Coordinates of C-alpha atoms in Angstrom, one line a residue:
Chain A
M1 CA -89.8 -180.3 106.3
N2 CA -87.1 -177.9 107.6
L3 CA -84.6 -179.2 110.2
I4 CA -85.3 -176.4 112.7
R5 CA -89.3 -177.4 112.8
K6 CA -88.1 -180.9 113.3
T7 CA -85.4 -180.8 116.0
L8 CA -85.6 -177.3 117.6
P9 CA -88.7 -178.1 119.7
L10 CA -87.4 -181.7 120.3
A11 CA -83.9 -180.2 121.4
L12 CA -85.5 -177.9 123.5
A13 CA -88.0 -180.0 125.3
G14 CA -85.2 -182.4 125.9
L15 CA -82.7 -180.2 127.7
L16 CA -85.4 -178.7 129.7
L17 CA -87.0 -182.2 130.9
A18 CA -83.3 -183.3 131.9
G19 CA -83.1 -179.7 133.8
A20 CA -80.2 -178.7 131.6
A21 CA -81.7 -175.7 129.6
S22 CA -78.9 -173.3 129.4
S23 CA -79.8 -169.5 130.4
E24 CA -79.6 -168.6 126.7
G25 CA -81.9 -171.1 125.9
I26 CA -80.4 -171.8 122.4
D27 CA -76.7 -173.1 121.6
V28 CA -75.9 -171.1 118.7
D29 CA -73.5 -173.5 117.1
G30 CA -72.8 -175.2 113.7
D31 CA -75.7 -177.0 113.9
L32 CA -77.9 -174.5 114.6
M33 CA -76.7 -172.2 111.7
R34 CA -77.0 -175.4 109.5
G35 CA -80.5 -175.6 110.6
I36 CA -80.9 -172.1 109.7
D37 CA -79.3 -172.4 106.6
D38 CA -81.5 -174.9 105.4
T39 CA -84.7 -173.2 106.7
A40 CA -83.9 -169.9 104.5
K41 CA -83.3 -172.2 101.6
S42 CA -86.8 -173.8 102.0
L43 CA -88.2 -170.3 102.8
D44 CA -86.7 -169.1 99.3
S45 CA -87.7 -171.8 97.4
N46 CA -91.3 -171.9 98.6
V47 CA -91.7 -168.3 98.3
A48 CA -90.5 -168.8 94.8
M49 CA -93.2 -172.0 94.3
K50 CA -95.8 -169.6 96.0
D51 CA -96.4 -172.2 98.3
G52 CA -97.9 -169.9 101.0
A53 CA -98.6 -172.5 104.1
A54 CA -94.9 -174.0 103.7
A55 CA -93.4 -170.5 103.4
A56 CA -95.2 -169.0 106.2
A57 CA -94.0 -172.1 108.4
D58 CA -90.6 -171.6 107.2
A59 CA -90.7 -168.0 107.8
R60 CA -92.4 -168.1 111.6
S61 CA -89.4 -170.8 112.2
L62 CA -86.9 -168.2 111.3
V63 CA -88.4 -165.5 113.5
E64 CA -88.4 -167.6 116.6
T65 CA -85.1 -168.8 116.2
F66 CA -83.6 -165.5 115.5
A67 CA -85.6 -164.5 118.5
R68 CA -84.0 -166.9 120.6
V69 CA -80.3 -165.9 118.7
E70 CA -81.0 -162.4 119.9
S71 CA -82.0 -163.2 123.5
H72 CA -78.5 -165.4 123.7
Y73 CA -76.4 -163.0 122.4
G74 CA -78.0 -160.1 124.6
E75 CA -76.9 -161.7 127.6
K76 CA -73.0 -161.9 126.4
P77 CA -70.7 -158.8 126.8
D78 CA -69.5 -157.4 123.8
T79 CA -72.2 -158.5 121.1
A80 CA -73.9 -155.8 120.0
D81 CA -73.3 -156.2 116.7
A82 CA -74.5 -159.7 116.8
V83 CA -77.6 -158.6 118.7
G84 CA -78.1 -156.4 115.8
F85 CA -77.9 -158.8 112.9
A86 CA -80.0 -161.2 114.7
H87 CA -82.8 -158.6 115.3
R88 CA -82.3 -157.4 111.8
T89 CA -82.7 -160.9 110.4
Q90 CA -85.7 -161.7 112.9
E91 CA -87.6 -158.5 111.2
L92 CA -86.5 -159.7 107.7
A93 CA -88.1 -162.9 108.4
A94 CA -91.2 -161.2 110.2
Q95 CA -91.4 -158.8 107.0
A96 CA -91.3 -162.2 104.8
L97 CA -94.0 -163.7 106.9
K98 CA -96.4 -160.5 106.6
A99 CA -95.9 -160.7 102.6
I100 CA -96.5 -164.0 102.8
E101 CA -99.6 -163.8 104.4
A102 CA -100.7 -161.2 102.5
K103 CA -99.9 -163.5 99.3
D104 CA -97.8 -160.7 97.9
F105 CA -94.7 -163.2 96.9
D106 CA -92.6 -160.3 95.4
A107 CA -92.5 -158.3 98.3
A108 CA -91.6 -161.7 100.4
A109 CA -88.9 -162.7 97.9
E110 CA -87.2 -159.4 98.4
A111 CA -87.9 -159.8 102.3
V112 CA -85.9 -163.3 101.7
N113 CA -83.0 -161.8 99.5
Q114 CA -82.5 -159.2 102.0
L115 CA -82.5 -161.8 105.3
T116 CA -79.7 -163.8 103.3
R117 CA -77.4 -161.0 102.8
S118 CA -78.1 -160.5 106.3
C119 CA -76.9 -164.0 107.4
K120 CA -74.0 -163.3 104.8
N121 CA -73.2 -159.6 106.7
C122 CA -73.4 -161.6 110.0
H123 CA -71.0 -164.6 108.9
E124 CA -68.3 -161.8 107.4
K125 CA -68.1 -160.7 111.1
Y126 CA -68.9 -163.9 113.3
K127 CA -68.0 -167.1 111.5
K128 CA -64.8 -168.4 112.3
D129 CA -62.6 -168.9 108.9
Chain B
M1 CA -87.2 -197.1 60.1
T2 CA -87.7 -193.7 58.0
H3 CA -85.9 -190.5 58.3
S4 CA -89.6 -189.0 59.1
S5 CA -89.9 -191.9 61.9
R6 CA -86.8 -190.9 63.3
R7 CA -87.2 -187.5 63.4
D8 CA -90.5 -188.2 65.0
F9 CA -88.7 -190.1 67.6
L10 CA -86.3 -187.2 68.1
G11 CA -89.1 -184.7 68.5
H12 CA -90.4 -187.0 71.1
A13 CA -87.2 -187.3 72.9
G14 CA -87.0 -183.7 72.8
L15 CA -90.2 -183.3 74.1
G16 CA -89.6 -185.6 77.1
L17 CA -86.8 -183.2 77.7
G18 CA -89.1 -180.4 77.2
A19 CA -91.4 -182.2 79.6
A20 CA -88.8 -182.5 82.0
A21 CA -87.4 -179.2 81.8
L22 CA -91.1 -178.0 82.3
G23 CA -91.3 -179.4 85.1
G24 CA -88.4 -178.3 86.7
L25 CA -88.7 -175.1 84.9
G26 CA -89.2 -172.0 87.1
L27 CA -91.9 -169.7 86.0
Q28 CA -90.0 -166.8 86.1
L29 CA -87.4 -168.1 83.0
N30 CA -88.0 -166.2 80.5
V31 CA -89.3 -168.4 77.6
A32 CA -91.3 -167.6 74.6
S33 CA -93.0 -170.8 74.4
A34 CA -93.1 -174.4 75.5
A35 CA -92.2 -175.3 72.0
E36 CA -88.6 -174.0 72.4
L37 CA -88.0 -176.4 75.4
E38 CA -88.7 -179.5 73.1
D39 CA -85.2 -178.9 72.1
P40 CA -82.6 -178.2 74.8
Q41 CA -80.3 -176.2 72.4
A42 CA -83.2 -174.2 71.1
P43 CA -82.2 -170.7 71.7
R44 CA -84.1 -168.8 74.4
E45 CA -84.5 -165.3 75.5
P46 CA -82.7 -163.8 78.4
H47 CA -84.3 -161.6 80.9
F48 CA -83.2 -158.3 79.8
P49 CA -80.7 -157.3 77.2
A50 CA -77.6 -158.6 77.3
K51 CA -74.0 -157.1 77.0
A52 CA -72.3 -160.1 76.7
K53 CA -73.0 -163.4 74.4
S54 CA -70.3 -165.6 75.0
V55 CA -68.1 -166.4 78.1
I56 CA -64.4 -167.5 78.2
W57 CA -63.8 -168.9 81.8
L58 CA -60.4 -169.3 82.5
H59 CA -59.9 -171.5 85.3
M60 CA -56.4 -171.3 87.1
A61 CA -56.7 -174.4 88.5
G62 CA -54.3 -175.2 91.4
A63 CA -54.8 -172.0 92.7
P64 CA -52.2 -169.1 91.8
S65 CA -50.7 -166.7 94.4
T66 CA -52.1 -163.2 93.3
L67 CA -50.1 -162.0 95.9
D68 CA -47.3 -162.5 93.6
L69 CA -48.9 -161.6 90.4
F70 CA -51.8 -158.6 90.8
D71 CA -51.9 -157.8 94.8
Y72 CA -48.9 -155.9 95.5
K73 CA -48.4 -155.6 99.5
P74 CA -45.6 -153.6 100.6
E75 CA -46.5 -154.4 104.3
L76 CA -46.1 -158.0 103.7
I77 CA -42.4 -157.0 102.3
R78 CA -41.7 -155.3 105.8
L79 CA -42.8 -158.0 107.7
A80 CA -41.1 -160.7 105.8
G81 CA -39.9 -163.5 108.0
K82 CA -41.6 -162.5 111.2
P83 CA -44.7 -164.7 112.3
L84 CA -48.1 -164.0 111.4
P85 CA -49.1 -160.9 113.6
D86 CA -51.9 -161.7 116.3
S87 CA -53.8 -159.0 114.9
F88 CA -53.9 -160.7 111.3
A89 CA -54.2 -164.6 112.6
K90 CA -57.3 -163.8 114.8
N91 CA -60.3 -166.3 114.2
L92 CA -57.8 -168.0 111.4
K93 CA -58.7 -171.9 111.0
T94 CA -55.7 -173.1 109.3
A95 CA -54.9 -176.5 107.9
T96 CA -51.3 -175.9 106.9
D97 CA -49.0 -179.2 107.4
G98 CA -46.4 -178.1 109.7
G99 CA -48.1 -175.1 111.3
V100 CA -48.3 -171.7 110.1
G101 CA -45.1 -170.6 108.7
N102 CA -43.5 -166.9 108.9
L103 CA -44.7 -164.1 106.2
L104 CA -43.2 -164.8 103.0
A105 CA -42.4 -161.6 100.9
T106 CA -43.0 -161.9 96.8
K107 CA -39.9 -162.0 95.3
R108 CA -41.0 -160.0 92.0
T109 CA -40.6 -157.1 90.5
W110 CA -43.8 -154.7 90.3
K111 CA -44.8 -152.0 88.4
Q112 CA -48.1 -150.1 87.9
Y113 CA -49.6 -150.2 84.3
G114 CA -51.6 -148.5 81.9
E115 CA -54.1 -145.6 82.4
T116 CA -55.8 -147.5 85.6
G117 CA -52.5 -147.8 87.3
A118 CA -53.0 -151.4 88.2
W119 CA -50.0 -153.1 89.8
V120 CA -48.8 -156.9 87.7
S121 CA -45.6 -158.4 88.5
D122 CA -42.7 -159.5 86.1
F123 CA -44.2 -162.7 86.1
L124 CA -47.1 -161.6 83.5
P125 CA -45.3 -158.9 81.5
N126 CA -47.6 -159.3 78.4
L127 CA -51.0 -159.5 80.5
A128 CA -49.3 -156.1 82.1
K129 CA -50.0 -154.4 78.8
Q130 CA -53.9 -155.4 78.5
V131 CA -54.8 -154.1 82.1
D132 CA -56.8 -151.0 81.0
D133 CA -59.2 -153.8 79.5
I134 CA -59.5 -155.6 83.0
A135 CA -61.8 -155.2 86.1
F136 CA -59.5 -156.5 89.1
L137 CA -61.6 -157.7 91.7
K138 CA -59.4 -158.0 94.6
G139 CA -61.5 -158.4 97.4
C140 CA -62.3 -162.1 96.4
K141 CA -63.3 -164.7 98.9
T142 CA -64.5 -168.3 99.1
E143 CA -64.9 -171.0 101.6
G144 CA -63.1 -174.3 102.1
A145 CA -59.5 -175.4 102.0
T146 CA -58.9 -178.3 99.6
H147 CA -59.4 -177.8 95.9
V148 CA -62.0 -179.8 95.3
I149 CA -64.9 -178.1 97.7
S150 CA -63.7 -174.6 96.7
S151 CA -63.9 -175.6 93.3
L152 CA -67.2 -177.1 93.2
K153 CA -68.5 -174.0 95.0
L154 CA -67.0 -171.6 92.6
H155 CA -68.2 -173.6 89.5
T156 CA -71.5 -175.2 90.9
A157 CA -72.4 -172.9 93.9
G158 CA -72.3 -176.0 96.1
L159 CA -69.6 -177.5 98.5
V160 CA -70.5 -180.9 97.2
P161 CA -70.8 -182.7 93.9
G162 CA -74.4 -182.7 92.3
R163 CA -75.1 -179.3 91.5
P164 CA -74.9 -177.8 87.7
A165 CA -71.8 -176.0 86.5
L166 CA -72.5 -172.2 85.5
G167 CA -72.0 -173.1 81.9
S168 CA -74.9 -176.0 82.2
W169 CA -77.4 -172.8 83.7
V170 CA -76.0 -170.6 81.3
Q171 CA -77.1 -173.5 78.5
Y172 CA -80.5 -174.0 80.2
A173 CA -81.1 -170.6 80.2
L174 CA -80.5 -169.4 77.1
G175 CA -80.0 -172.8 75.0
S176 CA -77.6 -172.4 72.2
A177 CA -76.8 -169.9 69.4
N178 CA -75.4 -172.9 67.1
P179 CA -77.4 -175.9 66.7
D180 CA -74.2 -177.4 65.3
L181 CA -71.8 -177.0 68.3
P182 CA -72.4 -177.4 72.2
A183 CA -73.1 -174.3 73.9
F184 CA -71.1 -175.4 76.6
V185 CA -67.2 -176.5 75.8
V186 CA -64.7 -177.2 78.2
L187 CA -60.8 -176.9 77.0
P188 CA -59.0 -178.8 79.5
T189 CA -55.0 -178.5 79.0
G190 CA -51.7 -179.6 80.7
V191 CA -50.5 -182.8 81.6
G192 CA -51.7 -184.7 84.8
A193 CA -54.6 -183.6 86.8
A194 CA -53.0 -182.8 90.2
G195 CA -54.5 -180.3 92.6
G196 CA -57.9 -181.8 92.1
G197 CA -61.3 -179.9 91.6
R198 CA -60.7 -179.9 88.0
G199 CA -62.0 -183.0 86.5
A200 CA -66.0 -183.5 84.8
V201 CA -67.9 -182.8 88.3
I202 CA -66.8 -179.0 87.6
W203 CA -68.4 -178.9 84.2
S204 CA -71.3 -181.4 85.1
S205 CA -75.0 -180.6 84.5
G206 CA -75.8 -181.7 88.1
F207 CA -79.4 -181.9 88.7
L208 CA -80.4 -180.1 85.2
P209 CA -80.9 -182.5 82.6
A210 CA -78.2 -184.5 81.0
A211 CA -78.3 -182.2 77.7
Y212 CA -76.8 -179.5 79.7
Q213 CA -74.0 -180.9 80.6
G214 CA -70.2 -179.1 79.3
T215 CA -68.4 -181.1 76.3
A216 CA -65.2 -181.5 76.7
F217 CA -62.7 -181.1 73.6
R218 CA -59.7 -183.1 73.5
K219 CA -56.5 -181.8 72.2
G220 CA -55.6 -182.3 68.2
D221 CA -57.2 -182.2 65.2
S222 CA -60.4 -184.2 66.5
P223 CA -61.7 -182.5 69.6
I224 CA -64.3 -185.2 70.2
L225 CA -63.4 -188.8 70.6
H226 CA -65.0 -190.9 68.0
L227 CA -66.6 -188.0 66.3
A228 CA -65.0 -189.0 62.9
R229 CA -66.6 -191.2 60.7
P230 CA -64.6 -194.6 60.6
E231 CA -62.6 -195.4 57.8
G232 CA -64.3 -197.6 55.6
V233 CA -68.3 -196.4 56.7
I234 CA -69.8 -194.2 54.0
D235 CA -72.2 -191.7 55.2
T236 CA -75.4 -193.4 54.2
E237 CA -74.5 -196.5 56.3
Q238 CA -73.6 -194.1 59.2
R239 CA -77.0 -192.5 58.8
N240 CA -78.8 -195.7 58.7
T241 CA -77.0 -197.1 61.8
L242 CA -78.1 -193.6 63.8
D243 CA -81.5 -194.1 62.6
L244 CA -81.3 -197.6 63.9
I245 CA -80.1 -196.5 67.1
A246 CA -82.8 -193.7 67.5
S247 CA -85.4 -196.7 66.7
L248 CA -84.3 -198.7 69.5
N249 CA -84.0 -195.6 71.5
E250 CA -87.6 -195.1 70.7
H251 CA -88.3 -198.4 71.8
G252 CA -86.9 -198.0 75.2
A253 CA -88.2 -194.7 75.7
L254 CA -91.9 -195.8 76.0
T255 CA -91.0 -197.3 79.0
R256 CA -88.9 -194.9 80.4
T257 CA -90.3 -191.5 80.1
G258 CA -88.7 -188.7 81.8
D259 CA -85.8 -190.4 81.4
T260 CA -83.6 -186.9 80.5
E261 CA -80.2 -189.1 79.9
L262 CA -81.7 -191.4 77.4
A263 CA -83.3 -188.2 75.6
A264 CA -80.0 -186.5 75.7
R265 CA -78.1 -189.5 74.3
A266 CA -80.8 -189.1 71.4
K267 CA -80.0 -185.7 71.0
S268 CA -76.5 -186.0 71.4
Y269 CA -76.3 -188.6 68.3
E270 CA -77.7 -186.2 66.1
L271 CA -75.6 -182.9 67.4
A272 CA -72.5 -185.4 67.0
Y273 CA -73.4 -186.2 63.4
R274 CA -74.0 -182.2 63.0
M275 CA -70.7 -181.7 64.6
E276 CA -68.6 -184.3 62.2
K277 CA -68.2 -181.5 60.3
S278 CA -68.6 -178.1 62.7
A279 CA -66.4 -179.3 65.6
P280 CA -63.0 -180.1 63.6
E281 CA -63.6 -176.8 61.6
A282 CA -64.2 -174.9 64.5
V283 CA -60.8 -176.2 66.3
D284 CA -58.7 -176.1 63.0
L285 CA -56.4 -173.6 63.3
T286 CA -54.9 -173.9 59.9
K287 CA -56.5 -171.0 58.5
E288 CA -55.1 -168.8 61.2
T289 CA -52.2 -166.4 60.0
A290 CA -48.9 -167.0 61.4
A291 CA -49.3 -163.7 63.3
T292 CA -52.4 -164.8 64.8
R293 CA -50.8 -168.1 66.0
E294 CA -47.6 -165.9 67.0
L295 CA -49.9 -163.9 69.1
Y296 CA -51.1 -166.6 71.3
G297 CA -47.6 -168.4 71.6
I298 CA -48.3 -171.3 69.6
G299 CA -45.4 -172.6 68.4
A300 CA -43.3 -172.1 71.5
K301 CA -42.9 -175.0 73.7
E302 CA -44.2 -173.2 76.8
T303 CA -47.2 -171.5 75.4
D304 CA -48.5 -173.8 72.9
E305 CA -50.9 -175.8 74.2
Y306 CA -52.5 -173.1 76.0
G307 CA -52.5 -171.1 73.6
T308 CA -54.1 -173.2 71.0
A309 CA -56.8 -173.7 73.6
L310 CA -57.4 -170.2 73.9
L311 CA -57.2 -169.4 69.9
R312 CA -59.8 -172.5 69.7
A313 CA -61.6 -170.3 72.4
R314 CA -61.8 -167.3 70.0
R315 CA -62.8 -169.5 67.2
L316 CA -65.5 -171.2 69.3
V317 CA -66.9 -167.4 70.5
E318 CA -67.1 -166.6 66.8
R319 CA -69.2 -169.4 66.2
N320 CA -71.5 -168.3 68.9
V321 CA -70.6 -170.9 71.5
R322 CA -72.0 -169.7 74.5
F323 CA -69.8 -170.6 77.3
I324 CA -65.9 -172.1 77.0
H325 CA -64.7 -173.2 80.2
V326 CA -60.2 -173.2 79.6
I327 CA -59.0 -175.3 82.4
S328 CA -55.0 -174.4 82.9
G329 CA -52.6 -177.5 83.6
A330 CA -49.0 -177.6 83.7
P331 CA -47.4 -177.6 80.3
D332 CA -44.6 -180.1 81.4
A333 CA -44.0 -182.5 84.0
S334 CA -41.8 -180.2 85.8
V335 CA -44.3 -178.7 87.9
D336 CA -48.3 -180.0 88.7
S337 CA -50.5 -177.1 88.3
W338 CA -50.6 -173.7 90.0
D339 CA -50.7 -175.3 93.4
A340 CA -47.2 -174.1 94.7
H341 CA -46.9 -175.5 98.0
N342 CA -43.1 -175.3 97.8
N343 CA -40.9 -173.7 95.3
L344 CA -43.4 -171.0 94.2
E345 CA -40.7 -169.5 92.3
K346 CA -40.1 -172.1 90.3
N347 CA -43.7 -173.2 90.0
H348 CA -45.2 -169.9 89.3
G349 CA -42.4 -169.1 87.0
V350 CA -43.5 -172.3 84.6
M351 CA -47.3 -171.7 85.1
S352 CA -47.1 -167.8 84.4
K353 CA -45.3 -167.9 81.2
S354 CA -47.4 -170.8 79.9
V355 CA -50.8 -168.8 80.2
D356 CA -49.7 -165.0 80.1
K357 CA -48.6 -164.6 76.4
P358 CA -52.0 -166.5 75.3
I359 CA -54.3 -164.4 77.8
A360 CA -52.7 -161.1 76.3
G361 CA -53.0 -162.5 73.0
L362 CA -56.5 -163.2 73.4
L363 CA -57.5 -160.2 75.1
A364 CA -55.7 -158.1 72.3
D365 CA -57.1 -160.8 69.4
L366 CA -60.6 -160.4 70.6
K367 CA -60.4 -156.6 71.2
A368 CA -58.9 -156.3 67.3
R369 CA -62.0 -158.5 65.9
G370 CA -64.5 -156.2 67.8
L371 CA -65.5 -159.4 69.8
L372 CA -64.3 -158.0 73.4
D373 CA -67.5 -155.7 73.9
S374 CA -69.3 -159.1 73.8
T375 CA -67.2 -161.8 75.3
L376 CA -66.7 -161.7 78.9
V377 CA -63.3 -163.2 80.0
V378 CA -63.3 -164.0 83.7
W379 CA -60.0 -165.4 85.1
T380 CA -60.2 -166.8 88.2
S381 CA -59.5 -169.8 90.7
E382 CA -60.7 -171.8 93.6
F383 CA -59.0 -169.6 96.4
G384 CA -55.8 -167.8 96.2
R385 CA -52.4 -168.3 98.3
T386 CA -51.5 -167.2 101.8
P387 CA -48.9 -164.4 102.9
Y388 CA -47.5 -166.8 105.2
G389 CA -45.1 -169.2 104.0
Q390 CA -45.3 -173.2 103.7
S391 CA -42.2 -175.4 103.3
G392 CA -39.9 -172.5 103.7
N393 CA -41.1 -171.2 99.9
G394 CA -44.5 -171.9 99.1
R395 CA -47.5 -170.8 100.3
D396 CA -50.5 -172.6 101.6
H397 CA -54.3 -172.1 100.3
N398 CA -56.3 -169.1 101.1
P399 CA -59.5 -168.8 100.7
W400 CA -60.3 -165.8 102.8
G401 CA -58.6 -163.3 100.1
Y402 CA -57.2 -163.1 96.5
T403 CA -57.7 -161.6 93.5
S404 CA -60.1 -162.4 90.2
W405 CA -60.5 -160.5 87.1
L406 CA -63.1 -159.6 84.1
A407 CA -62.7 -158.0 80.9
G408 CA -65.0 -157.4 78.0
G409 CA -68.6 -158.2 78.0
G410 CA -69.8 -154.6 79.4
I411 CA -67.3 -154.7 82.3
K412 CA -65.6 -151.6 83.7
P413 CA -62.1 -151.6 83.8
G414 CA -60.4 -150.5 87.2
S415 CA -59.7 -152.2 90.3
Y416 CA -62.3 -152.8 92.7
G417 CA -61.9 -154.2 96.5
S418 CA -58.7 -154.9 98.6
T419 CA -57.4 -157.1 100.9
D420 CA -56.0 -156.4 104.3
E421 CA -52.3 -154.8 104.7
I422 CA -50.5 -158.2 104.2
G423 CA -53.3 -160.0 101.9
L424 CA -54.6 -162.3 103.9
R425 CA -58.3 -161.2 104.1
A426 CA -60.6 -159.6 101.7
Q427 CA -61.4 -156.0 103.5
T428 CA -63.0 -154.0 101.2
G429 CA -65.1 -154.8 98.1
I430 CA -65.8 -158.3 99.1
V431 CA -67.0 -160.9 96.2
D432 CA -67.8 -164.2 97.0
T433 CA -67.5 -166.8 94.4
Y434 CA -71.9 -166.2 94.4
D435 CA -71.5 -162.5 93.5
L436 CA -69.0 -163.3 90.3
Q437 CA -71.6 -166.0 89.1
A438 CA -74.2 -163.7 89.7
T439 CA -72.5 -160.9 87.8
I440 CA -71.7 -163.0 85.1
L441 CA -75.0 -164.3 84.5
H442 CA -76.1 -160.6 84.7
Q443 CA -74.1 -159.5 81.9
L444 CA -75.3 -162.6 79.7
G445 CA -78.9 -160.8 80.5
L446 CA -80.0 -163.1 83.1
D447 CA -81.4 -162.5 86.7
N448 CA -79.3 -165.2 89.1
R449 CA -82.7 -165.2 91.1
K450 CA -84.9 -165.7 88.3
V451 CA -83.0 -168.9 86.3
T452 CA -84.8 -171.6 88.3
F453 CA -85.1 -175.3 88.5
Q454 CA -87.5 -177.6 90.4
Y455 CA -85.5 -180.4 91.9
Q456 CA -86.3 -182.9 94.9
G457 CA -89.3 -180.1 95.8
R458 CA -86.9 -176.9 95.9
Q459 CA -86.9 -174.2 93.3
E460 CA -82.8 -173.9 92.8
R461 CA -80.9 -171.6 91.2
P462 CA -77.5 -171.0 89.8
T463 CA -76.1 -169.3 92.6
T464 CA -78.0 -171.0 95.5
V465 CA -80.3 -168.4 97.6
F466 CA -77.1 -165.7 97.5
G467 CA -75.3 -163.9 95.0
D468 CA -75.8 -159.9 94.4
V469 CA -74.4 -158.4 91.1
I470 CA -71.3 -156.3 91.2
K471 CA -72.6 -153.1 90.4
E472 CA -69.6 -151.1 90.6
I473 CA -67.9 -153.1 87.6
V474 CA -70.8 -153.2 84.9
A475 CA -70.6 -150.6 82.8

C-alpha cells in the first residue's frame, strides 16, 4: 500500500473540511516527495512482478499527484522548468499506466525507468542541497 | 553421522537457501537452472559477456579532499581567503561547525601527466604515473552529510542499514568462481575506526541470504579468525566434529525451514574447512619476489600495511575472487582517517603517502601480469571535501561534487565530468553513486535493473530504482 494513496485523499479532505485548502491544492514539501518516492518504488516493483492491478493503482496515483504538482507550480512565477518536469513526469506515469493496462510490462518498465530519471533531473535543479 | 548423510544435509541446507533465493529471486536473473541455486556459491552466468572478472574496490574511508588530489581549481586559488560567493552558496544546506569558513586554496603543486593530461597534485607522485590507465569521474555527487549515511549509500544504495552491499549483490548474481574462497572478501586496514561508515554494515548481505555477506580478512598470516585447526587436533577429529555439528544443524533445520542464517552457517563450516588451506595460501606473500613487494611499498613503515592489503587483493584476483573491498585506514596514530576537518596538509600528507605507492604498484602489477583488462579497480569515498575551509586549515564534508576514478576492466581512460569553478558542486557529467554501482555491475556483465530479489513484497535491485551506466567511460 503506498503512502500517497493512503494519505493524499485524507490530507486533502481534511484541508477542505477545515476550509484551509491552499489555492495550489497541494503542499509540495518533503512529505509529498517521500510519498512520491515510495510510490515510484512500489510501481517499479509491481511492474517487475507483473502485478497489473497494483502497478496500475500506483501509476494512477502518480498521474494524479504530478497533475497537482504541475498545477501548483503553474500558479507560481519563474517556475517554467518545474512545470515542465512535473508535466513530463505526469506523461511518463500515464505512459506506464497505458502499458500496464495493455499488459506490456517491458514498455511499462522502460517508462518507469524514464520516470525515475525525470525525478532525478528535477531534483538536480530544485532539491535543496 | 556418515559423510554421506552430512552431504545430504548440506545439500538440503543448500536447497533451503536455494528455495529462499528462488523465493526472492527476480525472474530476470540469468540463472541456467534451479540446481545452480542449491549452492549460493555455484557460479552463475551474467546477463551479457563481462569485461571484468573481478573488482577491487578501494574505499578511501573518511573522505579525501579531491580538491587537493585530482581536481585542480585555479579559480579557488584566486579566490582563496574570501567568503564563499553567494552565487555558489545558493540553496546550499551546510552543517559545518562554526559556520562556513573562507575559501581555502590547495597548497599543493600540480602538474598534468600522461597522454590524457590528467591533473594530479604532488600528494600522489606515484599514482600520477598511472593516469593513462585511469578514467576520472570529476562530477561525482551523493547525498547526506555524515560518513555513516553517505557510506551506506555508496556501498548499499540505501541511507539506512539493511540493504546488501554491492559485493553481496555481485556474489548473489554471479556466485563464486572459486569454491574454496569467499567471492566477496573485505580487507580493512589501518588503526582505529574513526570517521564512521567503515564497519561491517557496509559489507553486510542485508536482506539477501546471509551466505552473501563479505568475509573480512584479518591482517597477518591467519586471515580468518580461528580458521586454523587448533593445536593437538588432527584432521579426522576435526572432520568428525564438523560432521556432528552438521548433524545437529540438520536436526535444527527441520523446524526452521527457510532459515538462511542456519543454512549459511552450515555452508560456512564447510567453506571454512576448505579455506584452512586455501585462505592462508592466498594471502601468503612469502612467494612474492622482493621486487614485487617493493613495488607495493611493503617493508616501508608508511606503506607496509596498505601495500600488503593490495598485494593480497591481487593474489585474490588471481584466485578468481570476484569482489575485493579494501578499506583504507590511518597507518599510525598521528591521524584518524582521511577525515581532515583540520590540519589537512598533515592529514593528507600521511594518508596520501600510505596509499599512493601501493595503488600505483597495484595498477602496474595488474597491467604487467595481464590482469588489468579483466580487473576493475575502483577508487572512491563516501563524499569529497569542501572548497571552503573549516577550523582554519581543514575542509568539511562535500557530498555535492568530488572525484572518483576507475581503471581496467573495460574502462576507457580519460576524464569525464567536472565540478564548478571552485570545486563545490558537480556541474557536468554528473555521476551519482547509483550510476557508479550500475557501471561496475555492467562491467561484470550484469544489468542493474535485471538483478532482483523479492523482499517484503517488493522487487529490490542493487541500485534501487536509479542507476544509469556511464556509457562515456565504457570502452
